[in-house]
XYZ file of C-alpha atoms in Angstrom:
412
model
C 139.451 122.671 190.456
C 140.717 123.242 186.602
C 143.613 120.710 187.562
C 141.557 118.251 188.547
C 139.216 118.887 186.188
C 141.941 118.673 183.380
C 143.237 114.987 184.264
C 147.028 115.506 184.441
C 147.060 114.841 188.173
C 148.233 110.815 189.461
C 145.198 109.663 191.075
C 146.644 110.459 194.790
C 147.481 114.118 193.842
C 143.715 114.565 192.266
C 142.243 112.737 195.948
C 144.697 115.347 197.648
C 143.616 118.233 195.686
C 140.253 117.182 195.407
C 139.474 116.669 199.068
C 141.171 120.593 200.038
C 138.787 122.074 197.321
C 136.439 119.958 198.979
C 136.973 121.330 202.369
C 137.507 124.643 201.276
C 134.102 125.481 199.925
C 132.739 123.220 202.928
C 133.845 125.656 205.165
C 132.451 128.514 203.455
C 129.507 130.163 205.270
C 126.586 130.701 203.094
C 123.034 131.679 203.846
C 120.562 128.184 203.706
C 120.143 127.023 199.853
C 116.018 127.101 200.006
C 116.502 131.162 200.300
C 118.846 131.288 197.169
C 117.606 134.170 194.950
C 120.941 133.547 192.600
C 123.152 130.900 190.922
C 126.109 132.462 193.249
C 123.800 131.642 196.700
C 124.691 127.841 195.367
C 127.863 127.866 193.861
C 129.949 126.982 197.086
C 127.412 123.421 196.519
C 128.142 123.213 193.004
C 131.806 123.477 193.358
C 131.831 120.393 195.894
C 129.482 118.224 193.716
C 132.174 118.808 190.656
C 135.086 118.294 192.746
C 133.533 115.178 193.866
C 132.516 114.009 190.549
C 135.596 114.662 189.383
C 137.651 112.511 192.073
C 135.229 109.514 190.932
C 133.540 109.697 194.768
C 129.713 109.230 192.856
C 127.738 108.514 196.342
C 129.425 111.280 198.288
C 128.853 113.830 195.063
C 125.053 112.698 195.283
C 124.782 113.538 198.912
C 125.825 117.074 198.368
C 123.715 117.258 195.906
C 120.659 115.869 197.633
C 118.319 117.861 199.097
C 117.894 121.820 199.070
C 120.695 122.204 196.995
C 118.685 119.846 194.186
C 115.827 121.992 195.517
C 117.360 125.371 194.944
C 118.666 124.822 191.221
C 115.539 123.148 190.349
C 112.206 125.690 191.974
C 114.270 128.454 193.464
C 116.138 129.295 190.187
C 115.031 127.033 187.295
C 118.718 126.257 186.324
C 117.358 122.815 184.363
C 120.486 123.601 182.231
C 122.838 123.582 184.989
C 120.903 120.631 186.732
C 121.237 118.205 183.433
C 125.334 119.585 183.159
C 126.042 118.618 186.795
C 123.598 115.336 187.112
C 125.283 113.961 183.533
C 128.131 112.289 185.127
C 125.887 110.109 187.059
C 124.110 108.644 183.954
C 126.747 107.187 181.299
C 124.762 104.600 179.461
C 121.498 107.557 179.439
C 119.221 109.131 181.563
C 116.568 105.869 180.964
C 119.175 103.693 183.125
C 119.849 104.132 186.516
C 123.070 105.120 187.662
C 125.276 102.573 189.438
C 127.841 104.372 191.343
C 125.667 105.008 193.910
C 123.177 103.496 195.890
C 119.859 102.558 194.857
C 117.405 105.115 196.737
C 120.472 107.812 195.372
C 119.828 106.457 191.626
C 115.692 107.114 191.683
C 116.244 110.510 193.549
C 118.652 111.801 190.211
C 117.155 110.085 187.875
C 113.726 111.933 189.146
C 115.495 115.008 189.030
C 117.197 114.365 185.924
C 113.361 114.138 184.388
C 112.068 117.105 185.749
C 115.121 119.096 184.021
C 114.397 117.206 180.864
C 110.802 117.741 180.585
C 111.702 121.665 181.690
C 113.578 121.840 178.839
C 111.492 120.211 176.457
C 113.564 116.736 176.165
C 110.265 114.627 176.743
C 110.968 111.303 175.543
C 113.989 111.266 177.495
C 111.980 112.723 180.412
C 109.793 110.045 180.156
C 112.654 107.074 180.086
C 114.354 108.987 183.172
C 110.944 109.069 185.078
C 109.862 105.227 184.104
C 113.275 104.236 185.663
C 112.666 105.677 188.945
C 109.142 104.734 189.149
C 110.612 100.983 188.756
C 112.966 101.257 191.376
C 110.235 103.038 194.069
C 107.873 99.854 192.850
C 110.208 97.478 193.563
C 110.933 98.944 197.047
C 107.223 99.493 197.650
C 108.464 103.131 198.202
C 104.795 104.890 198.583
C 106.133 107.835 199.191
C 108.476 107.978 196.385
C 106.436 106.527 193.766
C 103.567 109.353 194.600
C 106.162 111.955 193.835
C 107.124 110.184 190.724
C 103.400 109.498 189.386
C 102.695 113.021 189.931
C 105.291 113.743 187.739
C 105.128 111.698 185.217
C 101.776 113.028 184.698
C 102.845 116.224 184.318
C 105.464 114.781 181.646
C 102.529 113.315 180.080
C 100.209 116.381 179.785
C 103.295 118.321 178.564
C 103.211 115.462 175.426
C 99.346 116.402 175.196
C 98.049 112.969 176.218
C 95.389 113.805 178.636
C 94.147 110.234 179.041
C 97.101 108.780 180.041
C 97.794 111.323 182.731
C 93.964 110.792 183.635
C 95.147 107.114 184.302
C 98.209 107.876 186.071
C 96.578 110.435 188.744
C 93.519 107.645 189.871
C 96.144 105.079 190.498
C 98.026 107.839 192.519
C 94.748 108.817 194.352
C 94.359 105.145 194.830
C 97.904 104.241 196.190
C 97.983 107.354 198.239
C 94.564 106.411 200.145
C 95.636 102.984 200.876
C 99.165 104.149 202.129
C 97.283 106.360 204.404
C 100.023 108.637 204.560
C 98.708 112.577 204.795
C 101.294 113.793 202.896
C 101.054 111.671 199.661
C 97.313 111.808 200.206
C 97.719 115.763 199.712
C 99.891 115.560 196.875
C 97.741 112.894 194.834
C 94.979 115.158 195.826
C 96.634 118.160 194.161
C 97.497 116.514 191.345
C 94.334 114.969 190.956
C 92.110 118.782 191.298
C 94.569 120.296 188.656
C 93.671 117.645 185.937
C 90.062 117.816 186.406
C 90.410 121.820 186.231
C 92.111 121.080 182.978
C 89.826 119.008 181.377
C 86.636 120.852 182.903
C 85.364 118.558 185.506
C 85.070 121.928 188.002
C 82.724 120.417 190.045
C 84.547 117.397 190.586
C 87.671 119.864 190.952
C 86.062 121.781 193.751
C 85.440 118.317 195.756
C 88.799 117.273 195.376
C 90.014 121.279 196.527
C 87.580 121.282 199.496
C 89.146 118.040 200.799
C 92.813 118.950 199.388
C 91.963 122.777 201.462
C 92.028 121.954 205.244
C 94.950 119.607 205.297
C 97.182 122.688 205.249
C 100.781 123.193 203.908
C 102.904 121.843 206.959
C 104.808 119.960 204.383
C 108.716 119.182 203.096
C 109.240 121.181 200.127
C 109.715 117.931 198.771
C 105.637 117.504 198.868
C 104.475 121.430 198.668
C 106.379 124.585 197.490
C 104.811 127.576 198.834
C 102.332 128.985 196.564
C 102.277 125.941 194.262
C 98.427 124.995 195.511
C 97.234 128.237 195.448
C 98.445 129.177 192.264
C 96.770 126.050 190.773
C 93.475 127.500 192.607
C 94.023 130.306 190.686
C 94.147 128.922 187.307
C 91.106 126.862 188.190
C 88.958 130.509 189.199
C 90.411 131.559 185.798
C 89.295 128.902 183.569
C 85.784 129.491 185.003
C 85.866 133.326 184.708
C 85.875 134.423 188.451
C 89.515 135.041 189.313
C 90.235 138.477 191.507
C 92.931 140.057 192.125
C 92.850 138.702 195.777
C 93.596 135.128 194.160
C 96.472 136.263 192.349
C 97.908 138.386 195.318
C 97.891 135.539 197.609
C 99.104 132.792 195.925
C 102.109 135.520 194.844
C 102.830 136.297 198.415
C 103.518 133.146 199.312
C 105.529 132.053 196.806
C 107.712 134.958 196.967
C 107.984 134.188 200.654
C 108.747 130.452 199.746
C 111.177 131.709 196.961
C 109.008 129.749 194.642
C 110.565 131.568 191.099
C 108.570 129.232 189.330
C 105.211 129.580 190.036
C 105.993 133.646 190.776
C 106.905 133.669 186.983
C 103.790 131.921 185.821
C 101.729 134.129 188.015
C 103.033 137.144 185.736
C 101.846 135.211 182.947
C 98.338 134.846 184.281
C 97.999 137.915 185.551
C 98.932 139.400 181.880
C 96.728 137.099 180.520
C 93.579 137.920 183.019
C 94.173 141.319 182.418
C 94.259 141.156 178.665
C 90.854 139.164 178.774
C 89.251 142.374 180.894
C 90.979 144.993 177.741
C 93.366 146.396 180.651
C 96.382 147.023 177.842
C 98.583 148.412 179.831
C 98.399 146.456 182.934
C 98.502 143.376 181.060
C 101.936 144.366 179.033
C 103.543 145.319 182.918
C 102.633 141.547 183.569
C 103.787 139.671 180.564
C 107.097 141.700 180.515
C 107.746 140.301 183.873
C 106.627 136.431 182.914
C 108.853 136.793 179.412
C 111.622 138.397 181.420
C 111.588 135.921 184.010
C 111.773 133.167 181.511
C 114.420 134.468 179.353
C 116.371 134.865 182.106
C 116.719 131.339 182.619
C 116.998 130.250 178.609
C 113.437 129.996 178.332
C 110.956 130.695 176.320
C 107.192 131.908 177.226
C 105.661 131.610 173.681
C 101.981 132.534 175.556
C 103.320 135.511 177.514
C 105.380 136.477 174.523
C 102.462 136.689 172.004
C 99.815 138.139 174.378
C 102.865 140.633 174.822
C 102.851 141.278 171.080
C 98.957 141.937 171.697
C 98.870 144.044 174.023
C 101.939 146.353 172.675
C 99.760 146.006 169.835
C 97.144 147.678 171.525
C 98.644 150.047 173.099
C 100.432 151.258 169.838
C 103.753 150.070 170.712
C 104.525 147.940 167.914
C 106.185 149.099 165.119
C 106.024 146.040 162.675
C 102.951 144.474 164.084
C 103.052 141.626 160.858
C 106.705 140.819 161.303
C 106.290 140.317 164.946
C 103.214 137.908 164.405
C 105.231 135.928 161.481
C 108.329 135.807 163.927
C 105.970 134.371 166.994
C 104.853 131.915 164.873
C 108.271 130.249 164.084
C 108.543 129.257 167.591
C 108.878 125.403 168.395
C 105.586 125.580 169.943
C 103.933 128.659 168.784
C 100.832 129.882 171.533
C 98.549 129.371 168.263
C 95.558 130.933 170.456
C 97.353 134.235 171.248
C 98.494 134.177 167.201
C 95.183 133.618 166.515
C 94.089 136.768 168.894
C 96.925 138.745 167.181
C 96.415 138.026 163.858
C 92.445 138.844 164.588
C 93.467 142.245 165.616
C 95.890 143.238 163.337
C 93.172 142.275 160.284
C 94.746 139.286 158.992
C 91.520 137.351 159.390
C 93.115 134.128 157.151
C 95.970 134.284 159.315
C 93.553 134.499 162.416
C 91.686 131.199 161.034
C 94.877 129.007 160.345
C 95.900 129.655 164.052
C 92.454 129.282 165.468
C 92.272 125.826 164.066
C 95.661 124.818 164.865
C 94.495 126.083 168.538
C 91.617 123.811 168.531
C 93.065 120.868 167.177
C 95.665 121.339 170.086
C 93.096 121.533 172.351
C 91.115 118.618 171.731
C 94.055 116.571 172.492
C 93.095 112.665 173.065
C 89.615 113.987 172.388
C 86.109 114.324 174.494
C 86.234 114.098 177.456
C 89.918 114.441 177.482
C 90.287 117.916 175.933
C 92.228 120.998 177.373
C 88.197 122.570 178.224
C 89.572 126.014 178.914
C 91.212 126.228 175.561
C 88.874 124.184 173.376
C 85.971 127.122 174.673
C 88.462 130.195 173.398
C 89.237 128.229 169.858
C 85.612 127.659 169.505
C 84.329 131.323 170.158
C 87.421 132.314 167.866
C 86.171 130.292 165.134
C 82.368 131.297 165.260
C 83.778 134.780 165.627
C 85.753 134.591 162.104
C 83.130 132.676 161.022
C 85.005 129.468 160.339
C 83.816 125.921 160.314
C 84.673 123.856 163.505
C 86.136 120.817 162.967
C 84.868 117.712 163.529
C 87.335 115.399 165.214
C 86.803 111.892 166.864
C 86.090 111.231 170.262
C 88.499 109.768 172.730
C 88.848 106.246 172.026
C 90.173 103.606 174.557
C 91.435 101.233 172.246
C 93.871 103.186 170.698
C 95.388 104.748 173.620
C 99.094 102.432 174.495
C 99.303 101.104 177.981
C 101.815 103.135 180.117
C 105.329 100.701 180.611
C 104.630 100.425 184.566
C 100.906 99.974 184.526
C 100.497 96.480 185.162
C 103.063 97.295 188.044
């Protein structure tokens, strides 16, 4: 592989080479990639996509790439690093355009992937370019299936940015396009999609319609649609932001996503644990958590800035915390510091100035594109923070239509 990889081969020596390393690793047993627990479980699939890439054979690269190896890198073992190294090849003129040395249904399916990855690892913009290109291509097609994947996405992308509204927009045409396909899978999917924004933005009651349809249709689907424990840890959140989560929530949204090694939503199950238990004063428990979520995120380059500050608060409770001011000033200088927790820390330690600056930087956050558009969970903890320090709650402008852009592929 280095010899290829290093060029000095003449072009029928590197197809030679190429195709024994090829066949080599082909051969190798290895247990099915959607159990991989490891970056070794894959590397046998890795290997052939380089090799590939390397001997200029795009299409055939993409096909051992496709799939549950894609799957694997991306849900089993949140390797977004690894995914945008190995996908790179594919995009020379930039993840916005769509690669040409393979097909056309093969371009979409990276460039999808190549978004996900991005937005993982906090490369938005470029997330959204990757994601607007695919979308196009699935349009064009009239790929229903495909462009219900993609919406979904995107609107993920877009909450990530904190523009609630235009992810409000995306998920009704999805709903829409799903019913009219009258496929049942992209008619779950829109559905899920659809109950976790109006959990977000405190519609519960229109939430819990869209669950008890979403509910019966089951979870008979491609990994592709559903990822064991995804739903259910959604459902979770939701029982959360409403204050009547149990432990029989958590437990069985975990199960299944263990089962399904879902690493993804097992880590931010840790995270919500930690953070339900912290809310109930249960110090200890709730450091055993967030240990787990900030473990499980620095494993993979990652950082939790939520589960590390609530972390910080409950070591802070417990008496653990040596420097309790340093740690706070050090959790702040994160890209995107969890300016609630801060504000919960800062409280706590007696730094009530401190404890203001963050609660308003927490509500401004959460107000996002405004009412009714607002992160409602969020906005309700800022608020009580602020009448708690006795602080003055901003006023800030309601949502307004007019100055919200148009999406690139609306119209389409």
């Amino acid at each position: 592989v280095r010899g290829i990889a290093a060029g000095g081969l003449r072009p029928e020596e590197k197809a030679g080479y190429g195709q024994r390393v090829v066949d080599h690793f082909s051969a190798q047993a290895h247990s099915p990639y959607d159990e991989a627990e490891t970056l070794e479980d894959v590397r046998d699939g890795l290997h052939i996509v380089r090799t590939l890439l390397k001997m200029g054979r795009y299409q055939q690269a993409y096909e051992a790439y496709f799939g549950d190896l894609s799957s694997a890198l991306q849900f089993n073992l949140e390797t977004n690093a690894e995914v945008l190294s190995l996908l790179r090849p594919f995009f020379p003129q930039g993840w916005a355009i769509l690669p040409t040395a393979v097909d056309e249904r093969g371009g979409s399916y990276l460039a999808n992937d190549a978004a996900m990855a991005l937005s993982e690892v906090d490369e938005l913009r470029e997330s959204s370019a990757a994601y607007g290109a695919a979308l196009a291509r699935h349009l064009r097609g009239a790929e229903w299936v495909n462009v219900g994947i993609t919406m979904g996405n995107i609107s993920e992308a877009l909450y990530a940015q904190n523009r609630l509204a235009q992810a409000e927009r995306c998920l009704v045409s999805n709903l829409e396009l799903a019913t009219l396909s009258h496929d049942k899978k992209i008619v779950f999917l829109a559905r899920r999609y659809r109950f976790l924004q109006l959990g977000r933005i405190g519609q519960w009651a229109d939430a819990k319609a869209i669950w008890d349809l979403l509910d019966p249709m089951g979870r008979n689907w491609s990994r592709t649609i559903y990822r064991p424990g995804d739903a259910e840890k959604e459902y979770a959140e939701f029982r959360f932001w409403q204050g009547d989560l149990s432990e029989e929530h958590l437990a069985h949204a975990e199960q299944l996503a263990i089962a399904g090694k879902n690493r993804v939503v097992v880590r931010l199950l840790h995270g919500l644990r930690g953070e339900w238990r912290l809310e109930r004063g249960e110090w200890a428990p709730a450091a055993e958590s967030l240990r787990e979520a900030v473990s499980m995120a620095r494993a993979v380059g990652r950082t939790d800035a939520m589960a590390e500050t609530q972390l910080a608060l409950a070591r802070f409770q417990l008496g653990e915390l040596a420097d309790p001011r340093r740690e706070a000033e050090q959790l702040a200088n994160a890209r995107r510091p969890a300016h609630r927790a801060l504000a919960d820390l800062w409280l706590a330690i007696g730094d009530r100035e401190q404890a203001t600056k963050h609660a308003l930087a927490a509500y401004q956050f959460a107000w996002a594109d405004g009412e009714p558009y607002v992160h409602r969970y969020e906005l309700n903890k800022a608020r009580a923070l602020l009448e708690n320090l006795g602080a003055e709650i901003p006023n800030l402008p309601p949502y307004d239509p007019a100055k919200d852009e148009k999406l690139p592929w609306e119209d389409d």
